[in-house]
Each structure stands twice: as structure tokens, then as C-alpha cells.
């Protein structure tokens, strides 16, 4: 009888641990395309994670390959995200969004929508997700960030 209880206990223990682990997995783009925008979409999420971003809230607009590679090295992602082709930055720009340090999991930052103005300005509306009151979250310090592919413009306004 003790063996049955032990097996039930171990089964429930291991199944709970694997479920918690799946909540922490970093997210890559669903279609795994990094170099081209979808024709229907105006932006593409290249990479998003709750861990590894900057400690402070902010963003970087990267318009060249060298700046992109330097930022990936800072985030320790140079081996996880493929490098972009040289001609990528002729039509596209990469936006790094940082939410800053948070005391728990459940936070995320991303793009809600883009708005292109006539005078070649691109307005980027960000969306910040936070845990709901009473929601179970990871009890760890997190630094959420996203890497977004956006169309090239002369001026960028992040709101």
C-alpha cells in the first residue's frame, strides 16, 4: 500500500514540476521567420522573454547590422536568434523593448499597433501586460523584453 501512495505522490510531484517549467519557456516567433515581415502584418515579434532584459524601462531602435549584433550580445542571444542578412535593414528596423526589473513573473511588453503618418513618422504603441490580482505567478525577479521587426521610417515615436 505504501508503494501505491509513493507512486501517486511521485507522479503528481513530477507532473506539477513540468507544468511550472512550461510557463517559463521563452517565446520565439510562431512562424519561425526572422528575416521577412508577413505581408498581412506591419510588425513581427522576433523574440520575447521574461528573463534577460535590461533592469530599466526603455527601448532601442536599431537600424544597422552592427547595432543589432551588439544588442544580441548584451542579451546573450547571439546563438539563439539567427543573424540578419545585410539587405534586411534596407527596408526594416529592429525595435528592442525593455520593461525593466519586476519582482514577479506575469509581466510582458510588446507592440499593440503601428501607425504610419504622412510625414514618414512611425508611431509604435506598446502594450504592457501585468499579472491580474490574485493570479499565480512565478516568484522570481524578471526583466521582460521583446525584439520586434518593424518597417523602416525616418522617425520613430514609441508610446
Tab-separated table of N, CA and C in Angstrom:
chain	number	residue	atom	x	y	z
A	1	UNK	N	0.827	-1.192	0.000
A	1	UNK	CA	0.000	0.000	0.000
A	1	UNK	C	0.874	1.261	0.000
A	2	UNK	N	1.966	1.210	0.745
A	2	UNK	CA	2.871	2.357	0.788
A	2	UNK	C	3.454	2.650	-0.592
A	3	UNK	N	3.705	1.604	-1.357
A	3	UNK	CA	4.267	1.790	-2.693
A	3	UNK	C	3.268	2.516	-3.592
A	4	UNK	N	1.985	2.204	-3.466
A	4	UNK	CA	0.965	2.870	-4.261
A	4	UNK	C	0.920	4.355	-3.920
A	5	UNK	N	0.918	4.680	-2.627
A	5	UNK	CA	0.909	6.083	-2.216
A	5	UNK	C	2.163	6.808	-2.698
A	6	UNK	N	3.292	6.132	-2.601
A	6	UNK	CA	4.551	6.728	-3.053
A	6	UNK	C	4.513	6.995	-4.559
A	7	UNK	N	3.993	6.049	-5.337
A	7	UNK	CA	3.891	6.250	-6.792
A	7	UNK	C	2.956	7.393	-7.134
A	8	UNK	N	1.819	7.477	-6.458
A	8	UNK	CA	0.878	8.569	-6.710
A	8	UNK	C	1.521	9.902	-6.350
A	9	UNK	N	2.222	9.961	-5.231
A	9	UNK	CA	2.895	11.187	-4.806
A	9	UNK	C	3.961	11.609	-5.812
A	10	UNK	N	4.804	10.666	-6.239
A	10	UNK	CA	5.865	10.999	-7.195
A	10	UNK	C	5.295	11.410	-8.544
A	11	UNK	N	4.237	10.739	-8.986
A	11	UNK	CA	3.610	11.122	-10.253
A	11	UNK	C	3.077	12.551	-10.196
A	12	UNK	N	2.385	12.885	-9.117
A	12	UNK	CA	1.839	14.245	-9.004
A	12	UNK	C	2.949	15.276	-8.853
A	13	UNK	N	4.008	14.929	-8.157
A	13	UNK	CA	5.130	15.849	-7.987
A	13	UNK	C	5.789	16.167	-9.322
A	14	UNK	N	6.086	15.127	-10.113
A	14	UNK	CA	6.757	15.357	-11.386
A	14	UNK	C	5.851	16.021	-12.411
A	15	UNK	N	4.581	15.714	-12.394
A	15	UNK	CA	3.686	16.362	-13.357
A	15	UNK	C	3.507	17.836	-13.028
A	16	UNK	N	3.512	18.211	-11.757
A	16	UNK	CA	3.405	19.627	-11.374
A	16	UNK	C	4.669	20.391	-11.751
A	17	UNK	N	5.813	19.785	-11.549
A	17	UNK	CA	7.066	20.477	-11.876
A	17	UNK	C	7.174	20.752	-13.366
A	18	UNK	N	6.778	19.802	-14.197
A	18	UNK	CA	6.890	20.035	-15.632
A	18	UNK	C	5.906	21.102	-16.089
A	19	UNK	N	4.751	21.197	-15.456
A	19	UNK	CA	3.778	22.232	-15.830
A	19	UNK	C	4.319	23.614	-15.483
A	20	UNK	N	4.976	23.739	-14.352
A	20	UNK	CA	5.553	25.032	-13.980
A	20	UNK	C	6.677	25.409	-14.938
A	21	UNK	N	7.468	24.433	-15.353
A	21	UNK	CA	8.581	24.710	-16.258
A	21	UNK	C	8.078	25.250	-17.597
A	22	UNK	N	6.959	24.743	-18.090
A	22	UNK	CA	6.448	25.194	-19.386
A	22	UNK	C	6.007	26.651	-19.349
A	23	UNK	N	5.659	27.175	-18.187
A	23	UNK	CA	5.259	28.575	-18.095
A	23	UNK	C	6.443	29.529	-18.226
A	24	UNK	N	7.642	29.037	-18.044
A	24	UNK	CA	8.825	29.886	-18.037
A	24	UNK	C	9.536	29.889	-19.390
A	25	UNK	N	9.134	29.058	-20.308
A	25	UNK	CA	9.820	28.921	-21.593
A	25	UNK	C	9.768	30.239	-22.356
A	26	UNK	N	10.889	30.623	-22.923
A	26	UNK	CA	10.911	31.842	-23.730
A	26	UNK	C	10.195	31.591	-25.043
A	27	UNK	N	9.609	32.633	-25.589
A	27	UNK	CA	8.796	32.502	-26.795
A	27	UNK	C	9.549	33.055	-27.989
A	28	UNK	N	9.538	32.284	-29.050
A	28	UNK	CA	10.072	32.760	-30.314
A	28	UNK	C	8.909	33.050	-31.237
A	29	UNK	N	9.176	33.632	-32.356
A	29	UNK	CA	8.114	33.928	-33.314
A	29	UNK	C	7.414	32.632	-33.707
A	30	UNK	N	6.081	32.689	-33.797
A	30	UNK	CA	5.299	31.492	-34.073
A	30	UNK	C	5.647	30.868	-35.412
A	31	UNK	N	5.939	31.675	-36.397
A	31	UNK	CA	6.211	31.138	-37.727
A	31	UNK	C	7.696	30.911	-37.972
A	32	UNK	N	8.541	31.195	-36.976
A	32	UNK	CA	9.986	30.997	-37.059
A	32	UNK	C	10.633	31.687	-38.252
A	33	UNK	N	10.059	32.782	-38.730
A	33	UNK	CA	10.700	33.571	-39.772
A	33	UNK	C	11.243	34.832	-39.132
A	34	UNK	N	12.481	35.099	-39.372
A	34	UNK	CA	13.130	36.239	-38.749
A	34	UNK	C	13.486	37.325	-39.749
A	35	UNK	N	13.599	37.010	-41.017
A	35	UNK	CA	14.155	37.959	-41.964
A	35	UNK	C	13.122	38.699	-42.797
A	36	UNK	N	11.875	38.269	-42.799
A	36	UNK	CA	10.880	38.930	-43.639
A	36	UNK	C	9.613	39.187	-42.844
A	37	UNK	N	9.003	40.326	-43.074
A	37	UNK	CA	7.710	40.620	-42.472
A	37	UNK	C	6.625	39.835	-43.183
A	38	UNK	N	5.599	39.429	-42.448
A	38	UNK	CA	4.428	38.861	-43.101
A	38	UNK	C	3.779	39.946	-43.941
A	39	UNK	N	3.228	39.584	-45.075
A	39	UNK	CA	2.611	40.584	-45.938
A	39	UNK	C	1.388	41.200	-45.285
A	40	UNK	N	0.676	40.437	-44.447
A	40	UNK	CA	-0.517	40.951	-43.792
A	40	UNK	C	-0.187	41.773	-42.546
A	41	UNK	N	0.964	41.538	-41.939
A	41	UNK	CA	1.316	42.195	-40.685
A	41	UNK	C	2.224	43.384	-40.932
A	42	UNK	N	2.154	44.353	-40.026
A	42	UNK	CA	3.028	45.514	-40.128
A	42	UNK	C	4.236	45.373	-39.217
A	43	UNK	N	4.195	44.400	-38.314
A	43	UNK	CA	5.340	44.132	-37.450
A	43	UNK	C	5.381	42.644	-37.144
A	44	UNK	N	6.531	42.181	-36.710
A	44	UNK	CA	6.704	40.774	-36.371
A	44	UNK	C	7.481	40.680	-35.060
A	45	UNK	N	7.027	39.820	-34.170
A	45	UNK	CA	7.751	39.575	-32.928
A	45	UNK	C	8.839	38.551	-33.236
A	46	UNK	N	10.083	38.980	-33.104
A	46	UNK	CA	11.200	38.094	-33.392
A	46	UNK	C	11.556	37.237	-32.186
A	47	UNK	N	11.437	37.824	-30.993
A	47	UNK	CA	11.794	37.107	-29.771
A	47	UNK	C	11.175	37.843	-28.590
A	48	UNK	N	10.756	37.085	-27.593
A	48	UNK	CA	10.174	37.679	-26.396
A	48	UNK	C	10.486	36.780	-25.212
A	49	UNK	N	10.801	37.380	-24.064
A	49	UNK	CA	11.132	36.594	-22.886
A	49	UNK	C	10.874	37.403	-21.619
A	50	UNK	N	10.662	36.691	-20.515
A	50	UNK	CA	10.524	37.344	-19.209
A	50	UNK	C	11.880	37.539	-18.537
A	51	UNK	N	12.902	36.885	-19.050
A	51	UNK	CA	14.206	36.901	-18.389
A	51	UNK	C	15.287	37.427	-19.321
A	52	UNK	N	16.215	38.203	-18.763
A	52	UNK	CA	17.394	38.597	-19.504
A	52	UNK	C	17.414	40.007	-20.045
A	53	UNK	N	16.334	40.773	-19.890
A	53	UNK	CA	16.298	42.134	-20.414
A	53	UNK	C	17.031	43.118	-19.522
A	54	UNK	N	16.941	44.396	-19.857
A	54	UNK	CA	17.571	45.457	-19.059
A	54	UNK	C	16.842	45.652	-17.734
A	55	UNK	N	17.543	46.219	-16.768
A	55	UNK	CA	16.949	46.498	-15.459
A	55	UNK	C	16.049	47.722	-15.468
A	56	UNK	N	16.158	48.547	-16.499
A	56	UNK	CA	15.368	49.773	-16.556
A	56	UNK	C	14.434	49.749	-17.760
A	57	UNK	N	13.332	50.476	-17.648
A	57	UNK	CA	12.355	50.596	-18.727
A	57	UNK	C	12.961	51.406	-19.865
A	58	UNK	N	12.741	50.966	-21.093
A	58	UNK	CA	13.245	51.734	-22.229
A	58	UNK	C	13.143	50.964	-23.528
A	59	UNK	N	13.700	51.552	-24.568
A	59	UNK	CA	13.686	50.919	-25.883
A	59	UNK	C	14.897	51.380	-26.678
A	60	UNK	N	15.247	50.571	-27.686
A	60	UNK	CA	16.291	50.917	-28.637
A	60	UNK	C	15.764	50.655	-30.033
A	61	UNK	N	15.981	51.592	-30.944
A	61	UNK	CA	15.656	51.412	-32.350
A	61	UNK	C	16.976	51.148	-33.057
A	62	UNK	N	17.106	49.961	-33.631
A	62	UNK	CA	18.356	49.554	-34.277
A	62	UNK	C	18.147	49.557	-35.785
A	63	UNK	N	18.979	50.322	-36.492
A	63	UNK	CA	18.833	50.464	-37.936
A	63	UNK	C	19.987	49.879	-38.731
A	64	UNK	N	20.924	49.198	-38.062
A	64	UNK	CA	22.027	48.587	-38.795
A	64	UNK	C	22.413	47.246	-38.178
A	65	UNK	N	23.138	46.463	-38.950
A	65	UNK	CA	23.505	45.104	-38.544
A	65	UNK	C	24.436	45.101	-37.329
A	66	UNK	N	25.373	46.033	-37.271
A	66	UNK	CA	26.317	46.068	-36.151
A	66	UNK	C	25.616	46.361	-34.828
A	67	UNK	N	24.707	47.331	-34.831
A	67	UNK	CA	23.957	47.642	-33.614
A	67	UNK	C	23.105	46.477	-33.160
A	68	UNK	N	22.506	45.779	-34.132
A	68	UNK	CA	21.688	44.605	-33.832
A	68	UNK	C	22.525	43.508	-33.176
A	69	UNK	N	23.684	43.220	-33.753
A	69	UNK	CA	24.546	42.172	-33.211
A	69	UNK	C	25.071	42.541	-31.823
A	70	UNK	N	25.400	43.817	-31.595
A	70	UNK	CA	25.869	44.252	-30.273
A	70	UNK	C	24.785	44.080	-29.215
A	71	UNK	N	23.542	44.413	-29.568
A	71	UNK	CA	22.447	44.276	-28.613
A	71	UNK	C	22.168	42.800	-28.307
A	72	UNK	N	22.278	41.938	-29.308
A	72	UNK	CA	22.101	40.499	-29.071
A	72	UNK	C	23.187	39.948	-28.155
A	73	UNK	N	24.405	40.448	-28.303
A	73	UNK	CA	25.498	40.007	-27.434
A	73	UNK	C	25.237	40.452	-26.000
A	74	UNK	N	24.742	41.690	-25.801
A	74	UNK	CA	24.406	42.172	-24.454
A	74	UNK	C	23.361	41.288	-23.794
A	75	UNK	N	22.399	40.811	-24.586
A	75	UNK	CA	21.321	39.972	-24.067
A	75	UNK	C	21.689	38.492	-24.041
A	76	UNK	N	22.891	38.169	-24.491
A	76	UNK	CA	23.370	36.787	-24.551
A	76	UNK	C	22.465	35.934	-25.454
A	77	UNK	N	22.044	36.491	-26.580
A	77	UNK	CA	21.154	35.800	-27.516
A	77	UNK	C	21.778	35.572	-28.884
A	78	UNK	N	23.063	35.821	-29.024
A	78	UNK	CA	23.678	35.731	-30.346
A	78	UNK	C	23.616	34.324	-30.923
A	79	UNK	N	23.497	33.298	-30.077
A	79	UNK	CA	23.402	31.928	-30.581
A	79	UNK	C	21.958	31.463	-30.750
A	80	UNK	N	20.990	32.166	-30.170
A	80	UNK	CA	19.589	31.738	-30.226
A	80	UNK	C	18.817	32.349	-31.383
A	81	UNK	N	19.173	33.541	-31.793
A	81	UNK	CA	18.472	34.221	-32.878
A	81	UNK	C	19.414	34.296	-34.069
A	82	UNK	N	18.957	33.870	-35.239
A	82	UNK	CA	19.845	33.930	-36.404
A	82	UNK	C	20.191	35.366	-36.779
A	83	UNK	N	21.385	35.526	-37.292
A	83	UNK	CA	21.812	36.844	-37.745
A	83	UNK	C	21.032	37.231	-38.995
A	84	UNK	N	20.834	38.514	-39.165
A	84	UNK	CA	20.050	39.011	-40.288
A	84	UNK	C	20.941	39.278	-41.487
A	85	UNK	N	20.355	39.185	-42.651
A	85	UNK	CA	21.075	39.460	-43.902
A	85	UNK	C	21.433	40.945	-43.972
A	86	UNK	N	22.423	41.266	-44.799
A	86	UNK	CA	22.848	42.657	-44.956
A	86	UNK	C	21.747	43.546	-45.514
A	87	UNK	N	20.945	43.019	-46.439
A	87	UNK	CA	19.905	43.834	-47.061
A	87	UNK	C	18.639	43.953	-46.200
A	88	UNK	N	18.583	43.277	-45.075
A	88	UNK	CA	17.412	43.338	-44.195
A	88	UNK	C	17.120	44.770	-43.748
A	89	UNK	N	18.161	45.501	-43.379
A	89	UNK	CA	17.985	46.843	-42.823
A	89	UNK	C	17.693	47.902	-43.890
A	90	UNK	N	17.655	47.523	-45.144
A	90	UNK	CA	17.257	48.465	-46.194
A	90	UNK	C	15.766	48.794	-46.103
A	91	UNK	N	14.953	47.816	-45.666
A	91	UNK	CA	13.504	48.023	-45.585
A	91	UNK	C	12.951	47.868	-44.172
A	92	UNK	N	13.760	47.363	-43.248
A	92	UNK	CA	13.273	47.062	-41.908
A	92	UNK	C	14.163	47.662	-40.823
A	93	UNK	N	13.586	47.721	-39.643
A	93	UNK	CA	14.280	48.181	-38.450
A	93	UNK	C	13.929	47.212	-37.334
A	94	UNK	N	14.807	47.096	-36.348
A	94	UNK	CA	14.539	46.221	-35.208
A	94	UNK	C	14.370	47.090	-33.965
A	95	UNK	N	13.287	46.830	-33.245
A	95	UNK	CA	12.958	47.557	-32.023
A	95	UNK	C	13.139	46.633	-30.829
A	96	UNK	N	13.980	47.040	-29.876
A	96	UNK	CA	14.165	46.314	-28.627
A	96	UNK	C	13.365	47.045	-27.550
A	97	UNK	N	12.362	46.387	-26.986
A	97	UNK	CA	11.542	46.965	-25.914
A	97	UNK	C	11.911	46.308	-24.592
A	98	UNK	N	12.159	47.120	-23.567
A	98	UNK	CA	12.523	46.616	-22.246
A	98	UNK	C	11.528	47.135	-21.211
A	99	UNK	N	10.990	46.234	-20.391
A	99	UNK	CA	10.030	46.629	-19.369
A	99	UNK	C	10.716	46.990	-18.060
A	100	UNK	N	11.939	46.563	-17.869
A	100	UNK	CA	12.640	46.832	-16.621
A	100	UNK	C	12.468	45.680	-15.647
A	101	UNK	N	13.066	45.834	-14.482
A	101	UNK	CA	13.038	44.759	-13.487
A	101	UNK	C	11.698	44.709	-12.761
A	102	UNK	N	11.145	43.499	-12.632
A	102	UNK	CA	9.887	43.262	-11.923
A	102	UNK	C	10.113	42.212	-10.843
A	103	UNK	N	9.325	42.285	-9.774
A	103	UNK	CA	9.514	41.381	-8.637
A	103	UNK	C	8.935	39.990	-8.841
A	104	UNK	N	8.028	39.823	-9.813
A	104	UNK	CA	7.421	38.517	-10.072
A	104	UNK	C	7.309	38.300	-11.572
A	105	UNK	N	6.881	37.103	-11.948
A	105	UNK	CA	6.584	36.809	-13.334
A	105	UNK	C	5.214	37.359	-13.703
A	106	UNK	N	4.796	37.114	-14.923
A	106	UNK	CA	3.489	37.563	-15.380
A	106	UNK	C	3.503	38.879	-16.127
A	107	UNK	N	4.664	39.505	-16.245
A	107	UNK	CA	4.785	40.773	-16.964
A	107	UNK	C	5.312	40.517	-18.370
A	108	UNK	N	4.885	41.344	-19.304
A	108	UNK	CA	5.387	41.267	-20.679
A	108	UNK	C	5.231	42.634	-21.334
A	109	UNK	N	6.020	42.856	-22.370
A	109	UNK	CA	5.921	44.091	-23.150
A	109	UNK	C	5.956	43.715	-24.625
A	110	UNK	N	5.173	44.409	-25.414
A	110	UNK	CA	5.124	44.142	-26.846
A	110	UNK	C	4.514	45.311	-27.583
A	111	UNK	N	4.246	45.119	-28.852
A	111	UNK	CA	3.646	46.153	-29.689
A	111	UNK	C	2.155	45.880	-29.801
A	112	UNK	N	1.354	46.912	-29.566
A	112	UNK	CA	-0.091	46.801	-29.722
A	112	UNK	C	-0.474	47.096	-31.173
A	113	UNK	N	0.039	48.217	-31.704
A	113	UNK	CA	-0.225	48.566	-33.103
A	113	UNK	C	0.785	49.590	-33.577
A	114	UNK	N	0.861	49.724	-34.891
A	114	UNK	CA	1.714	50.719	-35.531
A	114	UNK	C	0.839	51.691	-36.299
A	115	UNK	N	1.299	52.935	-36.365
A	115	UNK	CA	0.580	53.953	-37.119
A	115	UNK	C	1.597	54.724	-37.947
A	116	UNK	N	1.403	54.748	-39.250
A	116	UNK	CA	2.319	55.461	-40.144
A	116	UNK	C	1.689	56.792	-40.509
A	117	UNK	N	2.413	57.877	-40.235
A	117	UNK	CA	1.932	59.216	-40.569
A	117	UNK	C	2.462	59.633	-41.935
A	118	UNK	N	1.836	60.639	-42.523
A	118	UNK	CA	2.196	61.097	-43.868
A	118	UNK	C	3.631	61.590	-43.976
A	119	UNK	N	4.129	62.191	-42.928
A	119	UNK	CA	5.484	62.756	-42.990
A	119	UNK	C	6.559	61.723	-42.623
A	120	UNK	N	6.297	60.461	-42.949
A	120	UNK	CA	7.239	59.366	-42.759
A	120	UNK	C	7.633	59.156	-41.293
A	121	UNK	N	6.657	59.338	-40.392
A	121	UNK	CA	6.842	59.030	-38.981
A	121	UNK	C	6.097	57.744	-38.665
A	122	UNK	N	6.708	56.923	-37.844
A	122	UNK	CA	6.088	55.674	-37.414
A	122	UNK	C	5.821	55.764	-35.917
A	123	UNK	N	4.543	55.697	-35.540
A	123	UNK	CA	4.171	55.710	-34.127
A	123	UNK	C	3.968	54.263	-33.691
A	124	UNK	N	4.670	53.864	-32.647
A	124	UNK	CA	4.622	52.496	-32.131
A	124	UNK	C	3.912	52.534	-30.789
A	125	UNK	N	2.755	51.902	-30.715
A	125	UNK	CA	2.000	51.822	-29.463
A	125	UNK	C	2.363	50.515	-28.772
A	126	UNK	N	2.914	50.631	-27.569
A	126	UNK	CA	3.320	49.438	-26.835
A	126	UNK	C	2.169	48.937	-25.965
A	127	UNK	N	2.255	47.669	-25.639
A	127	UNK	CA	1.268	47.038	-24.762
A	127	UNK	C	2.024	46.369	-23.626
A	128	UNK	N	1.680	46.749	-22.412
A	128	UNK	CA	2.309	46.163	-21.231
A	128	UNK	C	1.293	45.240	-20.561
A	129	UNK	N	1.689	44.002	-20.367
A	129	UNK	CA	0.844	43.018	-19.707
A	129	UNK	C	1.364	42.828	-18.290
A	130	UNK	N	0.453	42.772	-17.333
A	130	UNK	CA	0.843	42.538	-15.947
A	130	UNK	C	-0.078	41.485	-15.356
A	131	UNK	N	0.345	40.833	-14.283
A	131	UNK	CA	-0.497	39.785	-13.696
A	131	UNK	C	-1.779	40.362	-13.093
A	132	UNK	N	-2.844	39.602	-13.188
A	132	UNK	CA	-4.110	40.014	-12.587
A	132	UNK	C	-4.043	39.804	-11.083
A	133	UNK	N	-4.846	40.539	-10.350
A	133	UNK	CA	-4.871	40.432	-8.899
A	133	UNK	C	-5.267	39.010	-8.505
A	134	UNK	N	-4.467	38.386	-7.667
A	134	UNK	CA	-4.724	37.040	-7.191
A	134	UNK	C	-4.226	35.932	-8.109
A	135	UNK	N	-3.663	36.292	-9.256
A	135	UNK	CA	-3.165	35.295	-10.206
A	135	UNK	C	-1.872	34.670	-9.688
A	136	UNK	N	-1.705	33.361	-9.894
A	136	UNK	CA	-0.464	32.692	-9.529
A	136	UNK	C	0.624	33.079	-10.522
A	137	UNK	N	1.750	33.525	-9.995
A	137	UNK	CA	2.859	33.948	-10.847
A	137	UNK	C	4.154	33.339	-10.343
A	138	UNK	N	5.159	33.372	-11.182
A	138	UNK	CA	6.486	32.921	-10.812
A	138	UNK	C	7.062	33.880	-9.776
A	139	UNK	N	7.562	33.353	-8.693
A	139	UNK	CA	8.161	34.189	-7.651
A	139	UNK	C	9.656	34.314	-7.931
A	140	UNK	N	9.971	35.176	-8.861
A	140	UNK	CA	11.364	35.414	-9.251
A	140	UNK	C	11.465	36.805	-9.829
A	141	UNK	N	12.630	37.376	-9.729
A	141	UNK	CA	12.862	38.685	-10.348
A	141	UNK	C	12.967	38.472	-11.854
A	142	UNK	N	12.183	39.233	-12.608
A	142	UNK	CA	12.161	39.093	-14.063
A	142	UNK	C	12.523	40.423	-14.725
A	143	UNK	N	12.952	40.340	-15.957
A	143	UNK	CA	13.296	41.507	-16.776
A	143	UNK	C	12.718	41.297	-18.173
A	144	UNK	N	11.403	41.466	-18.338
A	144	UNK	CA	10.772	41.180	-19.627
A	144	UNK	C	11.268	42.092	-20.755
A	145	UNK	N	11.361	41.508	-21.949
A	145	UNK	CA	11.741	42.281	-23.125
A	145	UNK	C	11.202	41.611	-24.373
A	146	UNK	N	11.149	42.363	-25.451
A	146	UNK	CA	10.733	41.851	-26.760
A	146	UNK	C	11.618	42.455	-27.838
A	147	UNK	N	11.826	41.676	-28.881
A	147	UNK	CA	12.544	42.146	-30.056
A	147	UNK	C	11.535	42.117	-31.202
A	148	UNK	N	11.282	43.287	-31.781
A	148	UNK	CA	10.218	43.451	-32.767
A	148	UNK	C	10.805	43.936	-34.089
A	149	UNK	N	10.370	43.340	-35.184
A	149	UNK	CA	10.740	43.780	-36.526
A	149	UNK	C	9.667	44.740	-37.020
A	150	UNK	N	10.077	45.950	-37.391
A	150	UNK	CA	9.136	46.975	-37.851
A	150	UNK	C	9.618	47.545	-39.185
A	151	UNK	N	8.718	48.192	-39.924
A	151	UNK	CA	9.135	48.819	-41.192
A	151	UNK	C	10.074	50.003	-40.948
A	152	UNK	N	10.941	50.249	-41.894
A	152	UNK	CA	11.873	51.378	-41.808
A	152	UNK	C	11.118	52.691	-41.978
A	153	UNK	N	11.539	53.695	-41.212
A	153	UNK	CA	10.929	55.014	-41.274
A	153	UNK	C	12.007	56.047	-40.987
A	154	UNK	N	11.697	57.315	-41.201
A	154	UNK	CA	12.659	58.376	-40.886
A	154	UNK	C	12.638	58.729	-39.415
A	155	UNK	N	11.468	58.624	-38.767
A	155	UNK	CA	11.349	58.974	-37.356
A	155	UNK	C	10.446	57.964	-36.668
A	156	UNK	N	10.826	57.610	-35.415
A	156	UNK	CA	10.067	56.638	-34.634
A	156	UNK	C	9.607	57.289	-33.338
A	157	UNK	N	8.335	57.092	-33.011
A	157	UNK	CA	7.776	57.593	-31.759
A	157	UNK	C	7.187	56.389	-31.027
A	158	UNK	N	7.711	56.114	-29.840
A	158	UNK	CA	7.247	54.977	-29.048
A	158	UNK	C	6.379	55.497	-27.915
A	159	UNK	N	5.148	54.994	-27.862
A	159	UNK	CA	4.212	55.412	-26.817
A	159	UNK	C	3.799	54.218	-25.991
